[in-house]
Amino acid sequence: MTTEKTDRSNLIPFSSRLREGRALAQDVWSIFNAANLPADCINLGQGYMNFAPPKWVTQGAEEALQSVAPNHYSHPKGRIRLREALSNFYSPRFGRKLDVDSEILVTSGQYSVFTAFLEQGDEVIMFEPFFDQYLPSVTFNGGKPVYVPLHPPSKDKAHPSSGDWTIDIKEVRAAITPRTKIIIVNTPHNPVGKVFTRKELEDIAAVAEEFNLLVMSDEVYDCLVFDNNEHVRIANLPGMWDRTVTVGSAGKAFAATGWRVGWLIGPPSILTPTLAATTRIVFCTNSPLQEAAACGLEQAEERKFFETQRDEYAERRAILTNVFDELGMVYSMPEGTYFVLLDISGVQFPEDYPFPPSVLGRGRDFRPCWFIALEVGVSTIPVSEFYCEEHANIGEAYARFAFCKDVDTLKRAADRLKNLKKYLK
Ligand code: GLN
């Protein structure tokens, strides 16, 4: 028999689509994962909380698990109780009565929008830095990503805000081709923390209108906008409802990132094809946690939950920004989200530090981030991962700190971060 020595570990070639959208590269979240770092490293990397969702929200899931129907398939549009809660919560925010049957779709991400709307070779504009997951969502569906930069604050600005990351609408226009189909907007923005201004969104809306683009507006951090900044929904600008799908998330709203319960809000002309796609991708989203999300939205207003939560996050943000101020390091004060970008270009580390292979061969910032995690004991996310390879050098100046952690943890992290002093130029 000659087959004995045949290597059978890789008999079936996998699809070439995995060679696109960085799908085969190890994702930044698993490289800077607690499992790869010393046990006592404080994790300010991946954006998830180290505290539980409110009890009055999880109770919704507990009750659901004790009954029959919510342990089974939901309608692919989402459970009616959740769609009703979404309609009640969001109708005033969109200035229209949202129809539970045709204008709200409960799902687990924005992927199905791309499946529903992209033809092979269609182009999708995204602002850099961009949330890494958009990339495979576009390429797996035959689309081509086209990048437009958010320009970082000028280096001589001592106290920049996330609002100092700016778009140049002429660059958006210049990126349009006859193949442009979708533009992705993300406000409040991950990782910058920028809350797009009305003027910026009006400019984007005018381009979308002129070139007949679909707008995918990722607003999953809409409940985390600080300092009286205004969260403007691009769907609410004149004429934009008909071409915009807005994304929301129970994970961010109720400190439950593992639930994977999210929603899309938009006109039937966008949600009907998206429903057709999502029904064939996942059929429906898990049912018990939809009940919990409904429970949260039903009670949030009278409990003033989002106001209190925002104030708590503002306090957490201050713990980090105060220590950065003390160190004299430059960061962009986030107007929204639970992320803050710190300029780490002045952090010095030995080039021959024992970096693991997963960190070498990536953006330069992977090294200072790894070094800080091991020597200072606080893990972060290198920002080059939110850029295409060509522009990765812009992101290499920054590390993203997530402050969705309890006050004690952030205070301990701040104490440790004081040790950064000895590595600064
Ligand atoms: N949205 C979260 C973050 O930016 C987690 C992303 C992920 O793990 N895919 O940190």
Short mmCIF file of C-alpha atoms and ligand atoms in Angstrom, two decimals:
data_model
loop_
_atom_site.label_atom_id
_atom_site.label_comp_id
_atom_site.label_asym_id
_atom_site.label_seq_id
_atom_site.Cartn_x
_atom_site.Cartn_y
_atom_site.Cartn_z
CA MET A 1 0.00 0.00 0.00
CA THR A 2 1.40 3.41 -0.96
CA THR A 3 -1.21 5.46 0.91
CA GLU A 4 0.43 4.82 4.29
CA LYS A 5 2.76 7.76 4.00
CA THR A 6 0.24 10.12 2.41
CA ASP A 7 -0.40 13.25 4.46
CA ARG A 8 -4.13 13.20 5.22
CA SER A 9 -4.16 16.26 7.45
CA ASN A 10 -5.20 18.64 4.69
CA LEU A 11 -7.12 16.68 2.08
CA ILE A 12 -9.69 19.29 1.11
CA PRO A 13 -8.56 22.73 -0.08
CA PHE A 14 -10.46 25.52 1.64
CA SER A 15 -12.17 28.32 -0.23
CA SER A 16 -10.00 31.06 -1.69
CA ARG A 17 -12.41 33.59 -0.20
CA LEU A 18 -10.63 33.03 3.12
CA ARG A 19 -7.54 34.58 1.56
CA GLU A 20 -9.45 37.85 1.45
CA GLY A 21 -10.37 40.24 4.24
CA ARG A 22 -7.45 39.10 6.42
CA ALA A 23 -9.51 36.09 7.41
CA LEU A 24 -6.48 33.84 7.75
CA ALA A 25 -4.34 36.25 9.75
CA GLN A 26 -4.72 35.70 13.46
CA ASP A 27 -7.18 38.34 14.64
CA VAL A 28 -5.94 41.03 16.97
CA TRP A 29 -8.48 40.03 19.63
CA SER A 30 -6.99 36.57 20.05
CA ILE A 31 -3.36 37.77 19.99
CA PHE A 32 -4.02 40.24 22.79
CA ASN A 33 -6.26 37.77 24.57
CA ALA A 34 -6.01 37.12 28.30
CA ALA A 35 -5.06 33.52 27.51
CA ASN A 36 -1.84 34.66 25.80
CA LEU A 37 -0.86 37.16 28.47
CA PRO A 38 0.37 36.75 32.04
CA ALA A 39 -2.52 35.90 34.37
CA ASP A 40 -2.21 39.13 36.34
CA CYS A 41 -2.20 41.40 33.28
CA ILE A 42 -5.13 43.85 33.42
CA ASN A 43 -7.10 43.47 30.23
CA LEU A 44 -8.03 46.80 28.64
CA GLY A 45 -7.84 45.21 25.19
CA GLN A 46 -10.93 43.63 23.68
CA GLY A 47 -13.99 45.72 24.44
CA TYR A 48 -15.98 43.68 26.91
CA MET A 49 -17.02 44.39 30.47
CA ASN A 50 -15.69 42.71 33.60
CA PHE A 51 -19.09 43.17 35.23
CA ALA A 52 -22.46 41.51 34.71
CA PRO A 53 -25.48 42.96 32.95
CA PRO A 54 -28.11 44.44 35.33
CA LYS A 55 -30.08 41.80 37.23
CA TRP A 56 -33.43 43.20 36.04
CA VAL A 57 -32.23 42.52 32.50
CA THR A 58 -30.79 39.00 32.98
CA GLN A 59 -33.97 38.10 34.81
CA GLY A 60 -35.70 38.30 31.42
CA ALA A 61 -33.43 35.50 30.18
CA GLU A 62 -33.93 33.43 33.33
CA GLU A 63 -37.69 33.60 32.96
CA ALA A 64 -37.39 32.78 29.27
CA LEU A 65 -35.34 29.65 30.03
CA GLN A 66 -38.05 28.46 32.43
CA SER A 67 -40.79 28.67 29.81
CA VAL A 68 -41.31 26.83 26.54
CA ALA A 69 -41.56 29.11 23.50
CA PRO A 70 -38.43 31.25 24.05
CA ASN A 71 -36.27 28.12 24.17
CA HIS A 72 -37.15 27.50 20.53
CA TYR A 73 -36.75 29.19 17.18
CA SER A 74 -37.67 32.83 17.01
CA HIS A 75 -39.25 34.36 13.96
CA PRO A 76 -36.30 35.24 11.66
CA LYS A 77 -37.31 38.90 12.07
CA GLY A 78 -36.81 38.56 15.81
CA ARG A 79 -39.14 37.91 18.72
CA ILE A 80 -42.19 40.10 18.64
CA ARG A 81 -41.69 41.26 22.24
CA LEU A 82 -38.23 42.57 21.34
CA ARG A 83 -39.39 44.17 18.09
CA GLU A 84 -42.15 45.93 20.00
CA ALA A 85 -39.71 47.09 22.67
CA LEU A 86 -37.38 48.33 19.92
CA SER A 87 -40.20 50.17 18.20
CA ASN A 88 -41.24 51.87 21.46
CA PHE A 89 -37.67 52.79 22.34
CA TYR A 90 -36.43 53.92 18.94
CA SER A 91 -39.55 55.48 17.33
CA PRO A 92 -39.04 58.79 19.16
CA ARG A 93 -35.33 58.64 18.33
CA PHE A 94 -36.03 58.26 14.61
CA GLY A 95 -38.97 60.67 14.67
CA ARG A 96 -41.28 58.11 13.08
CA LYS A 97 -43.39 55.16 14.19
CA LEU A 98 -41.18 52.15 13.40
CA ASP A 99 -43.19 49.27 11.99
CA VAL A 100 -42.41 46.04 13.88
CA ASP A 101 -43.03 43.91 10.79
CA SER A 102 -41.02 45.67 8.16
CA GLU A 103 -38.68 48.27 9.67
CA ILE A 104 -36.95 46.35 12.48
CA LEU A 105 -34.88 43.20 12.09
CA VAL A 106 -33.24 41.44 15.02
CA THR A 107 -30.00 39.74 14.02
CA SER A 108 -26.41 39.16 15.12
CA GLY A 109 -24.40 41.65 13.08
CA GLN A 110 -24.31 43.59 9.86
CA TYR A 111 -23.06 40.77 7.62
CA SER A 112 -26.38 40.00 5.98
CA VAL A 113 -26.73 43.59 4.69
CA PHE A 114 -23.66 43.01 2.53
CA THR A 115 -24.93 39.61 1.38
CA ALA A 116 -28.22 41.23 0.41
CA PHE A 117 -26.80 44.18 -1.51
CA LEU A 118 -23.37 43.49 -2.95
CA GLU A 119 -22.71 42.24 -6.46
CA GLN A 120 -19.28 40.82 -7.29
CA GLY A 121 -16.88 43.76 -7.59
CA ASP A 122 -19.11 46.37 -5.93
CA GLU A 123 -17.16 48.85 -3.87
CA VAL A 124 -17.74 49.72 -0.22
CA ILE A 125 -16.31 52.92 1.25
CA MET A 126 -15.16 52.80 4.86
CA PHE A 127 -13.36 55.36 6.97
CA GLU A 128 -9.97 54.39 8.35
CA PRO A 129 -9.46 53.37 11.08
CA PHE A 130 -12.34 50.92 10.67
CA PHE A 131 -13.70 48.16 12.91
CA ASP A 132 -11.86 45.10 11.62
CA GLN A 133 -14.96 42.95 11.12
CA TYR A 134 -16.25 45.13 8.25
CA LEU A 135 -13.45 43.93 6.02
CA PRO A 136 -14.39 40.22 5.72
CA SER A 137 -18.09 41.18 5.70
CA VAL A 138 -17.36 43.04 2.48
CA THR A 139 -14.87 40.68 0.84
CA PHE A 140 -16.71 37.43 1.68
CA ASN A 141 -19.67 38.88 -0.19
CA GLY A 142 -17.65 39.74 -3.29
CA GLY A 143 -17.21 43.42 -2.42
CA LYS A 144 -14.11 45.55 -2.64
CA PRO A 145 -13.18 47.79 0.30
CA VAL A 146 -12.22 51.38 -0.51
CA TYR A 147 -10.61 53.38 2.28
CA VAL A 148 -11.02 57.03 3.13
CA PRO A 149 -8.95 58.36 6.03
CA LEU A 150 -10.06 60.01 9.22
CA HIS A 151 -7.22 62.51 9.59
CA PRO A 152 -5.57 62.31 13.03
CA PRO A 153 -5.24 65.44 15.14
CA SER A 154 -2.14 67.48 14.35
CA LYS A 155 0.87 66.53 16.46
CA ASP A 156 1.18 69.98 18.01
CA LYS A 157 -2.24 69.74 19.63
CA ALA A 158 -1.58 69.02 23.32
CA HIS A 159 -5.12 67.98 24.27
CA PRO A 160 -6.90 66.67 21.18
CA SER A 161 -10.42 65.29 21.25
CA SER A 162 -11.79 62.47 19.12
CA GLY A 163 -13.54 65.28 17.22
CA ASP A 164 -10.12 66.38 15.96
CA TRP A 165 -10.07 63.25 13.79
CA THR A 166 -11.62 64.75 10.68
CA ILE A 167 -12.93 63.67 7.31
CA ASP A 168 -12.28 65.52 4.08
CA ILE A 169 -15.45 65.17 2.05
CA LYS A 170 -13.47 65.82 -1.13
CA GLU A 171 -11.63 62.57 -0.42
CA VAL A 172 -14.96 60.76 -0.07
CA ARG A 173 -16.02 62.12 -3.45
CA ALA A 174 -12.70 61.18 -5.00
CA ALA A 175 -13.18 57.59 -3.79
CA ILE A 176 -16.49 57.17 -5.67
CA THR A 177 -16.48 55.08 -8.86
CA PRO A 178 -19.34 53.68 -10.94
CA ARG A 179 -19.00 50.51 -8.78
CA THR A 180 -19.50 52.25 -5.40
CA LYS A 181 -22.57 50.77 -3.72
CA ILE A 182 -22.30 51.20 0.05
CA ILE A 183 -20.71 53.63 2.48
CA ILE A 184 -20.13 52.54 6.07
CA VAL A 185 -20.60 55.17 8.75
CA ASN A 186 -19.70 54.37 12.36
CA THR A 187 -20.74 56.87 15.01
CA PRO A 188 -19.79 56.88 17.87
CA HIS A 189 -16.66 55.49 16.27
CA ASN A 190 -14.64 52.42 17.26
CA PRO A 191 -11.67 52.83 17.88
CA VAL A 192 -11.45 56.65 17.76
CA GLY A 193 -14.44 57.51 19.99
CA LYS A 194 -15.48 60.20 17.51
CA VAL A 195 -19.11 61.30 17.41
CA PHE A 196 -19.67 62.51 13.85
CA THR A 197 -21.03 66.04 13.66
CA ARG A 198 -24.27 66.94 11.93
CA LYS A 199 -22.26 68.81 9.28
CA GLU A 200 -20.05 65.78 8.58
CA LEU A 201 -23.09 63.53 8.30
CA GLU A 202 -24.88 66.04 6.06
CA ASP A 203 -21.85 66.07 3.76
CA ILE A 204 -21.79 62.26 3.66
CA ALA A 205 -25.56 62.22 3.08
CA ALA A 206 -25.21 64.59 0.11
CA VAL A 207 -22.65 62.25 -1.48
CA ALA A 208 -24.84 59.21 -0.80
CA GLU A 209 -27.78 60.98 -2.42
CA GLU A 210 -25.79 62.14 -5.44
CA PHE A 211 -24.29 58.71 -6.17
CA ASN A 212 -27.21 56.60 -4.96
CA LEU A 213 -25.34 54.79 -2.16
CA LEU A 214 -26.67 52.57 0.59
CA VAL A 215 -25.53 53.85 4.00
CA MET A 216 -24.72 51.22 6.64
CA SER A 217 -24.68 53.25 9.82
CA ASP A 218 -23.13 51.33 12.70
CA GLU A 219 -24.39 53.11 15.82
CA VAL A 220 -23.88 50.33 18.36
CA TYR A 221 -22.35 52.80 20.86
CA ASP A 222 -25.27 55.24 20.58
CA CYS A 223 -25.98 54.97 24.32
CA LEU A 224 -22.44 56.12 25.18
CA VAL A 225 -22.10 59.73 24.14
CA PHE A 226 -20.42 62.04 26.67
CA ASP A 227 -20.22 65.73 27.54
CA ASN A 228 -23.58 66.67 25.98
CA ASN A 229 -22.33 65.83 22.51
CA GLU A 230 -25.25 65.21 20.16
CA HIS A 231 -25.61 61.75 18.62
CA VAL A 232 -26.95 62.51 15.14
CA ARG A 233 -28.51 59.64 13.21
CA ILE A 234 -27.76 59.91 9.51
CA ALA A 235 -31.08 58.12 8.83
CA ASN A 236 -32.85 61.18 10.24
CA LEU A 237 -31.32 63.65 7.80
CA PRO A 238 -33.64 64.77 4.97
CA GLY A 239 -34.16 62.00 2.42
CA MET A 240 -31.80 59.57 4.15
CA TRP A 241 -34.30 57.16 5.71
CA ASP A 242 -34.82 55.42 2.36
CA ARG A 243 -31.15 54.59 1.85
CA THR A 244 -29.92 53.97 5.42
CA VAL A 245 -29.78 50.90 7.62
CA THR A 246 -28.89 51.65 11.26
CA VAL A 247 -27.23 49.00 13.43
CA GLY A 248 -27.80 48.67 17.20
CA SER A 249 -26.62 46.20 19.83
CA ALA A 250 -27.88 44.79 23.12
CA GLY A 251 -24.30 43.80 23.94
CA LYS A 252 -23.13 47.39 24.21
CA ALA A 253 -26.38 48.73 25.67
CA PHE A 254 -26.68 46.20 28.51
CA ALA A 255 -23.07 45.11 29.19
CA ALA A 256 -23.67 41.76 27.50
CA THR A 257 -21.27 41.50 24.55
CA GLY A 258 -21.51 37.71 24.38
CA TRP A 259 -25.23 37.66 23.75
CA ARG A 260 -24.85 38.51 20.07
CA VAL A 261 -28.27 40.13 19.97
CA GLY A 262 -28.38 43.15 17.69
CA TRP A 263 -30.86 44.90 15.44
CA LEU A 264 -31.14 46.65 12.12
CA ILE A 265 -33.54 49.55 11.62
CA GLY A 266 -34.42 50.80 8.15
CA PRO A 267 -37.00 50.92 5.38
CA PRO A 268 -38.64 47.71 4.06
CA SER A 269 -36.73 48.13 0.77
CA ILE A 270 -33.50 47.46 2.69
CA LEU A 271 -34.72 45.14 5.43
CA THR A 272 -36.74 42.74 3.25
CA PRO A 273 -33.71 41.59 1.18
CA THR A 274 -31.58 41.63 4.35
CA LEU A 275 -34.14 39.40 6.08
CA ALA A 276 -34.01 37.00 3.13
CA ALA A 277 -30.22 36.81 3.51
CA THR A 278 -30.09 36.50 7.29
CA THR A 279 -32.80 33.82 7.31
CA ARG A 280 -30.52 31.68 5.12
CA ILE A 281 -27.36 32.50 7.07
CA VAL A 282 -28.42 31.98 10.69
CA PHE A 283 -32.22 31.57 10.37
CA CYS A 284 -32.78 33.39 13.65
CA THR A 285 -30.91 34.83 16.62
CA ASN A 286 -30.94 33.02 19.98
CA SER A 287 -34.34 33.43 21.62
CA PRO A 288 -33.85 33.67 25.42
CA LEU A 289 -31.46 36.59 25.19
CA GLN A 290 -33.83 38.42 22.87
CA GLU A 291 -36.33 38.26 25.73
CA ALA A 292 -33.71 39.71 28.07
CA ALA A 293 -32.90 42.52 25.62
CA ALA A 294 -36.65 43.27 25.39
CA CYS A 295 -36.83 43.35 29.17
CA GLY A 296 -33.93 45.86 29.22
CA LEU A 297 -35.42 48.19 26.63
CA GLU A 298 -38.87 48.06 28.23
CA GLN A 299 -37.52 49.31 31.57
CA ALA A 300 -34.49 51.42 30.59
CA GLU A 301 -36.33 54.70 30.36
CA GLU A 302 -38.13 54.64 33.70
CA ARG A 303 -34.96 53.42 35.45
CA LYS A 304 -32.92 56.16 33.74
CA PHE A 305 -30.54 53.33 32.98
CA PHE A 306 -28.73 54.84 30.00
CA GLU A 307 -28.16 58.19 31.74
CA THR A 308 -26.69 56.46 34.80
CA GLN A 309 -24.62 54.09 32.69
CA ARG A 310 -23.22 57.00 30.65
CA ASP A 311 -22.20 58.85 33.83
CA GLU A 312 -20.50 55.73 35.15
CA TYR A 313 -18.56 55.40 31.91
CA ALA A 314 -17.55 59.07 32.06
CA GLU A 315 -16.08 58.38 35.52
CA ARG A 316 -14.21 55.34 34.17
CA ARG A 317 -12.91 57.38 31.24
CA ALA A 318 -11.53 59.99 33.65
CA ILE A 319 -9.50 57.39 35.57
CA LEU A 320 -7.52 56.62 32.42
CA THR A 321 -7.29 60.12 30.98
CA ASN A 322 -6.09 61.51 34.36
CA VAL A 323 -3.15 59.13 34.42
CA PHE A 324 -2.31 59.94 30.79
CA ASP A 325 -2.38 63.64 31.73
CA GLU A 326 -0.10 62.96 34.67
CA LEU A 327 2.31 61.17 32.36
CA GLY A 328 2.12 64.04 29.87
CA MET A 329 1.07 61.61 27.15
CA VAL A 330 -1.22 62.67 24.30
CA TYR A 331 -4.56 60.92 23.81
CA SER A 332 -7.75 61.76 21.95
CA MET A 333 -10.45 62.47 24.52
CA PRO A 334 -13.30 60.24 23.32
CA GLU A 335 -16.68 61.93 22.77
CA GLY A 336 -18.34 58.52 22.77
CA THR A 337 -17.75 54.72 23.08
CA TYR A 338 -15.65 53.07 25.79
CA PHE A 339 -12.35 53.39 23.95
CA VAL A 340 -9.54 55.89 24.20
CA LEU A 341 -6.60 56.18 21.82
CA LEU A 342 -3.24 56.93 23.40
CA ASP A 343 -0.29 58.13 21.34
CA ILE A 344 2.39 55.54 22.11
CA SER A 345 4.93 56.70 19.56
CA GLY A 346 7.17 57.91 22.41
CA VAL A 347 7.25 54.57 24.25
CA GLN A 348 10.70 52.99 23.98
CA PHE A 349 11.23 49.27 24.11
CA PRO A 350 14.18 47.00 23.33
CA GLU A 351 14.03 45.88 19.70
CA ASP A 352 15.30 42.45 20.81
CA TYR A 353 12.56 41.99 23.42
CA PRO A 354 11.30 38.37 23.23
CA PHE A 355 8.19 39.08 21.15
CA PRO A 356 6.09 36.05 20.15
CA PRO A 357 5.83 35.26 16.42
CA SER A 358 2.17 36.40 16.40
CA VAL A 359 3.35 39.93 17.25
CA LEU A 360 6.35 40.07 14.93
CA GLY A 361 5.46 40.59 11.30
CA ARG A 362 2.46 42.76 12.20
CA GLY A 363 2.23 46.55 12.57
CA ARG A 364 5.03 48.12 14.59
CA ASP A 365 2.53 49.03 17.33
CA PHE A 366 1.95 45.34 18.11
CA ARG A 367 5.40 45.44 19.75
CA PRO A 368 4.96 48.40 22.15
CA CYS A 369 1.48 47.05 23.00
CA TRP A 370 2.96 43.65 23.80
CA PHE A 371 5.81 45.26 25.72
CA ILE A 372 3.38 47.39 27.78
CA ALA A 373 1.22 44.34 28.49
CA LEU A 374 4.21 42.37 29.81
CA GLU A 375 6.25 45.08 31.52
CA VAL A 376 3.51 47.38 32.79
CA GLY A 377 0.80 44.75 33.15
CA VAL A 378 -1.99 46.40 31.13
CA SER A 379 -3.08 45.01 27.77
CA THR A 380 -4.43 47.18 24.95
CA ILE A 381 -5.16 46.83 21.22
CA PRO A 382 -2.67 48.07 18.58
CA VAL A 383 -4.50 50.43 16.25
CA SER A 384 -2.75 49.48 12.98
CA GLU A 385 -5.16 46.52 12.89
CA PHE A 386 -7.93 49.01 12.07
CA TYR A 387 -6.13 50.13 8.89
CA CYS A 388 -5.45 48.55 5.53
CA GLU A 389 -1.83 47.45 5.07
CA GLU A 390 -0.95 50.49 3.00
CA HIS A 391 -1.96 52.93 5.73
CA ALA A 392 -1.05 50.83 8.79
CA ASN A 393 1.74 53.30 9.64
CA ILE A 394 -0.86 55.93 10.65
CA GLY A 395 -2.36 53.56 13.21
CA GLU A 396 1.02 52.46 14.52
CA ALA A 397 1.24 55.60 16.66
CA TYR A 398 -1.70 54.54 18.84
CA ALA A 399 -2.87 51.96 21.36
CA ARG A 400 -6.57 51.56 22.12
CA PHE A 401 -7.56 51.27 25.78
CA ALA A 402 -11.03 49.94 26.62
CA PHE A 403 -12.54 51.41 29.78
CA CYS A 404 -15.55 49.11 30.02
CA LYS A 405 -14.17 47.77 33.32
CA ASP A 406 -15.12 48.42 36.93
CA VAL A 407 -13.63 51.40 38.76
CA ASP A 408 -11.32 49.28 40.96
CA THR A 409 -9.79 47.56 37.94
CA LEU A 410 -9.29 50.84 36.15
CA LYS A 411 -7.67 52.38 39.24
CA ARG A 412 -5.28 49.44 39.48
CA ALA A 413 -4.55 49.81 35.76
CA ALA A 414 -3.93 53.55 36.22
CA ASP A 415 -1.45 52.82 39.04
CA ARG A 416 0.43 50.44 36.82
CA LEU A 417 0.37 52.82 33.89
CA LYS A 418 2.34 55.35 35.93
CA ASN A 419 5.30 53.01 35.29
CA LEU A 420 5.13 53.94 31.62
CA LYS A 421 7.12 57.02 32.66
CA LYS A 422 10.39 55.11 32.60
CA TYR A 423 9.91 54.02 28.99
CA LEU A 424 9.07 57.44 27.61
CA LYS A 425 11.56 59.30 25.43
N1 GLN B 1 -16.24 45.36 19.43
C1 GLN B 1 -15.27 44.89 20.37
C2 GLN B 1 -14.00 45.70 20.31
O1 GLN B 1 -13.83 46.48 19.41
C3 GLN B 1 -14.95 43.41 20.16
C4 GLN B 1 -14.63 43.03 18.78
C5 GLN B 1 -14.40 41.56 18.56
O2 GLN B 1 -14.00 40.85 19.44
N2 GLN B 1 -14.62 41.11 17.37
O3 GLN B 1 -13.17 45.53 21.15
#
